[in-house]
Coordinates of C-alpha atoms in Angstrom, one line a residue:
Chain I
Q1 CA 24.1 -2.2 -17.2
T2 CA 22.9 -5.1 -15.1
V3 CA 19.1 -5.4 -14.8
V4 CA 17.3 -7.6 -12.2
T5 CA 13.7 -8.2 -13.3
Q6 CA 10.7 -9.2 -11.2
E7 CA 7.0 -9.6 -12.1
P8 CA 5.4 -6.1 -11.9
S9 CA 2.3 -7.4 -10.1
L10 CA 0.7 -10.6 -8.9
T11 CA -2.7 -11.2 -7.3
V12 CA -3.5 -14.0 -4.9
S13 CA -6.5 -15.1 -2.9
P14 CA -6.3 -15.2 0.9
G15 CA -5.0 -18.7 1.9
G16 CA -3.5 -19.2 -1.5
T17 CA 0.1 -19.6 -2.7
V18 CA 2.1 -17.3 -4.9
T19 CA 5.6 -17.4 -6.2
L20 CA 7.6 -14.3 -7.1
T21 CA 10.7 -14.6 -9.2
C22 CA 13.9 -12.6 -9.6
A23 CA 15.9 -12.9 -12.9
S24 CA 19.3 -11.5 -13.9
S25 CA 20.1 -10.0 -17.3
T26 CA 23.5 -11.7 -17.1
G27 CA 22.1 -15.2 -17.0
A28 CA 21.0 -17.8 -14.5
V29 CA 20.8 -16.8 -10.8
T30 CA 22.8 -19.1 -8.5
S31 CA 23.5 -19.2 -4.8
S32 CA 26.6 -17.2 -5.5
Y33 CA 24.4 -14.2 -6.0
Y34 CA 23.3 -14.5 -2.4
P35 CA 19.6 -13.6 -3.2
N36 CA 17.9 -11.5 -0.6
W37 CA 14.2 -10.7 -0.4
F38 CA 12.5 -7.6 1.2
Q39 CA 8.9 -6.6 1.9
Q40 CA 7.9 -2.9 1.8
K41 CA 4.5 -1.6 2.8
P42 CA 3.4 2.0 1.9
G43 CA 5.2 4.7 3.8
Q44 CA 7.5 2.2 5.6
A45 CA 11.1 1.2 5.3
P46 CA 11.7 -2.3 3.8
T47 CA 11.9 -5.3 6.0
A48 CA 14.2 -8.2 5.3
L49 CA 12.6 -11.6 4.8
I50 CA 15.2 -13.9 3.3
Y51 CA 19.0 -13.8 2.9
S52 CA 21.4 -16.1 1.0
T53 CA 18.7 -17.7 -1.1
S54 CA 16.7 -19.4 1.6
N55 CA 17.7 -18.3 5.1
K56 CA 15.0 -16.7 7.2
Y57 CA 15.3 -14.2 10.0
S58 CA 13.8 -14.7 13.4
W59 CA 11.0 -12.4 12.5
T60 CA 10.2 -14.0 9.1
P61 CA 6.8 -15.7 9.1
A62 CA 7.0 -19.4 8.3
R63 CA 4.8 -19.0 5.3
F64 CA 7.6 -17.2 3.4
S65 CA 10.3 -19.4 1.8
G66 CA 13.1 -18.7 -0.6
S67 CA 14.6 -20.9 -3.3
L68 CA 16.2 -21.1 -6.8
L69 CA 13.8 -22.0 -9.5
G70 CA 14.5 -22.4 -13.2
G71 CA 17.6 -20.1 -13.2
K72 CA 15.9 -17.5 -11.0
A73 CA 15.7 -16.7 -7.4
A74 CA 12.2 -17.3 -6.0
L75 CA 10.1 -16.2 -3.0
T76 CA 7.0 -18.3 -2.2
L77 CA 4.2 -17.2 0.0
S78 CA 2.1 -20.1 1.2
G79 CA -1.2 -19.5 3.0
V80 CA -1.2 -15.9 2.1
Q81 CA -2.6 -13.5 4.7
P82 CA -4.2 -10.0 4.0
E83 CA -1.2 -8.4 5.7
D84 CA 1.1 -9.8 3.0
E85 CA -0.2 -7.3 0.6
A86 CA 2.9 -5.2 -0.2
E87 CA 5.8 -4.5 -2.6
Y88 CA 8.5 -7.2 -2.7
Y89 CA 12.1 -6.6 -3.8
C90 CA 14.9 -9.0 -4.4
L91 CA 18.5 -8.1 -4.2
L92 CA 21.3 -9.9 -6.0
Y93 CA 25.1 -9.5 -5.4
Y94 CA 27.4 -9.5 -8.4
G95 CA 31.0 -10.5 -7.8
G96 CA 29.9 -11.2 -4.2
A97 CA 29.9 -7.5 -3.4
R98 CA 27.9 -5.2 -5.8
G99 CA 24.3 -5.2 -5.1
V100 CA 21.4 -4.7 -7.6
F101 CA 17.8 -4.5 -6.5
G102 CA 15.1 -6.0 -8.6
T103 CA 12.3 -4.0 -10.2
G104 CA 9.8 -5.0 -7.5
T105 CA 6.6 -7.0 -7.4
K106 CA 3.4 -5.6 -6.1
V107 CA 1.4 -8.4 -4.4
T108 CA -2.3 -7.8 -4.1
V109 CA -4.4 -10.1 -1.8
L110 CA -7.9 -10.3 -3.2
Chain J
Q1 CA 19.6 -6.5 16.5
V2 CA 21.3 -3.2 15.7
Q3 CA 19.3 -0.1 15.3
L4 CA 20.1 2.5 12.7
Q5 CA 19.1 6.2 12.4
E6 CA 19.8 8.5 9.4
S7 CA 20.5 12.2 9.9
G8 CA 21.4 15.0 7.6
P9 CA 19.9 18.0 5.7
G10 CA 16.6 17.5 4.0
L11 CA 17.4 20.1 1.3
V12 CA 20.5 20.3 -0.9
K13 CA 21.1 22.7 -3.8
P14 CA 21.9 21.4 -7.2
S15 CA 25.7 20.9 -7.9
Q16 CA 26.4 20.8 -4.1
T17 CA 27.3 17.8 -2.0
L18 CA 24.8 15.6 -0.1
S19 CA 26.1 14.3 3.2
L20 CA 24.2 11.9 5.4
T21 CA 25.1 10.0 8.6
C22 CA 23.8 6.8 10.0
I23 CA 24.1 6.4 13.8
V24 CA 24.4 2.8 14.8
S25 CA 23.3 1.5 18.2
G26 CA 23.3 -2.1 19.6
G27 CA 26.4 -3.1 17.7
S28 CA 29.9 -2.1 16.9
I29 CA 30.5 -0.2 13.6
S30 CA 33.9 -1.8 13.3
S31 CA 32.7 -5.4 13.7
D32 CA 33.3 -7.6 10.7
I33 CA 29.9 -9.3 10.9
Y34 CA 28.1 -6.3 9.5
Y35 CA 27.8 -4.9 6.0
W36 CA 26.8 -1.2 6.2
N37 CA 24.8 -0.1 3.2
W38 CA 23.2 3.0 1.7
I39 CA 20.1 2.6 -0.4
R40 CA 17.7 5.2 -1.9
Q41 CA 14.2 5.3 -3.3
P42 CA 12.8 8.1 -5.4
A43 CA 9.1 8.8 -4.7
G44 CA 6.9 6.2 -6.2
K45 CA 9.9 4.2 -7.6
G46 CA 11.9 1.2 -6.6
L47 CA 15.0 0.7 -4.4
E48 CA 18.5 1.6 -5.7
W49 CA 21.6 0.2 -4.0
I50 CA 24.2 2.9 -3.6
G51 CA 27.0 1.1 -2.0
R52 CA 28.4 -0.5 1.2
I53 CA 31.4 -0.5 3.5
Y54 CA 32.7 -3.6 5.3
D55 CA 35.3 -4.1 8.0
S56 CA 35.6 -0.2 8.2
V57 CA 37.6 0.2 5.0
N58 CA 36.4 -2.1 2.2
T59 CA 33.9 -0.3 0.0
T60 CA 31.9 -1.3 -3.1
Y61 CA 29.7 1.2 -5.0
N62 CA 27.0 1.2 -7.7
P63 CA 28.9 1.8 -11.0
S64 CA 26.4 4.4 -12.0
L65 CA 27.2 6.5 -8.9
E66 CA 30.8 5.5 -8.3
S67 CA 32.4 8.7 -9.6
R68 CA 30.4 10.8 -7.2
V69 CA 29.9 8.7 -4.1
A70 CA 31.9 7.8 -1.0
I71 CA 31.0 5.8 2.1
S72 CA 33.1 6.0 5.3
V73 CA 33.1 4.9 8.9
D74 CA 33.7 7.0 12.0
T75 CA 34.5 4.4 14.7
S76 CA 34.7 7.0 17.5
K77 CA 31.1 7.9 16.9
N78 CA 29.9 4.4 15.9
Q79 CA 28.4 5.8 12.7
F80 CA 28.9 5.6 9.0
S81 CA 28.4 8.3 6.3
L82 CA 27.4 8.9 2.7
T83 CA 28.8 11.7 0.6
L84 CA 27.3 12.3 -2.9
R85 CA 28.8 15.1 -4.9
S86 CA 27.4 17.3 -7.7
V87 CA 23.8 16.4 -7.0
T88 CA 20.9 17.1 -9.4
A89 CA 17.2 16.8 -9.1
A90 CA 17.5 13.1 -10.1
D91 CA 19.2 12.5 -6.7
T92 CA 16.0 13.5 -4.8
A93 CA 14.9 10.4 -2.9
V94 CA 14.4 8.8 0.5
Y95 CA 17.8 7.6 1.6
Y96 CA 18.1 4.6 3.9
C97 CA 21.0 3.2 5.8
A98 CA 20.9 -0.5 6.4
S99 CA 22.8 -3.5 7.6
L100 CA 22.1 -6.3 5.1
G101 CA 22.8 -10.1 5.1
T102 CA 22.9 -12.3 8.1
Y103 CA 22.4 -9.3 10.4
S104 CA 19.7 -7.1 8.8
S105 CA 18.3 -3.9 10.0
W106 CA 17.1 -0.7 8.3
G107 CA 16.9 2.9 9.3
Q108 CA 13.5 4.6 8.9
G109 CA 14.8 6.7 6.0
T110 CA 15.3 10.4 5.4
L111 CA 14.0 12.4 2.5
V112 CA 16.5 14.5 0.7
T113 CA 15.3 17.0 -1.9
V114 CA 17.6 18.6 -4.4
S115 CA 16.3 22.0 -5.3
S116 CA 17.4 25.6 -5.5

């Protein structure tokens, strides 16, 4: 069974920078996994932030960026705002079609 | 941006079939620019990808659910559906329909409880 692992929790100060990562149990994550990133706040549906590694949506704040880092997909938040406190999930596609969500990272802004 | 809305029963008995529908507005269900997905989330837990349909007929499913699940499109109603057979309490979750990828949009989610 394929497992996609994220940091369980991260804490960042307002205005700071934090990087979340997304690792695959099958090996290095590449652009062929089309990494997606989502933000979910309590009681709400997830919101898409990034698709295909680093592409942003029109509604994605500029402080969010996606990349590949050391064999993992990564989401970097620069200039963190209090409203960025949320759960973040990555999604990887295997064989270009089968999706697997990551375990999720709870980001606390403190 | 397309809008999606889930509908279906909130309570299903064990061993029965769960059926949900996602009504799509603002875009054509048969357009090949959209990937239509079902995703679920048990209370207090993470997201689980159930499967998707593309170009009205091409489906891919989560291997752990593949023997029980089907996703289909109804072009006349501009909607797509999820069928999950032989449900147990472990299938209790909030179910989301979503378009993912280049054109992303999520429904608000619907809670389905499996209980007698």
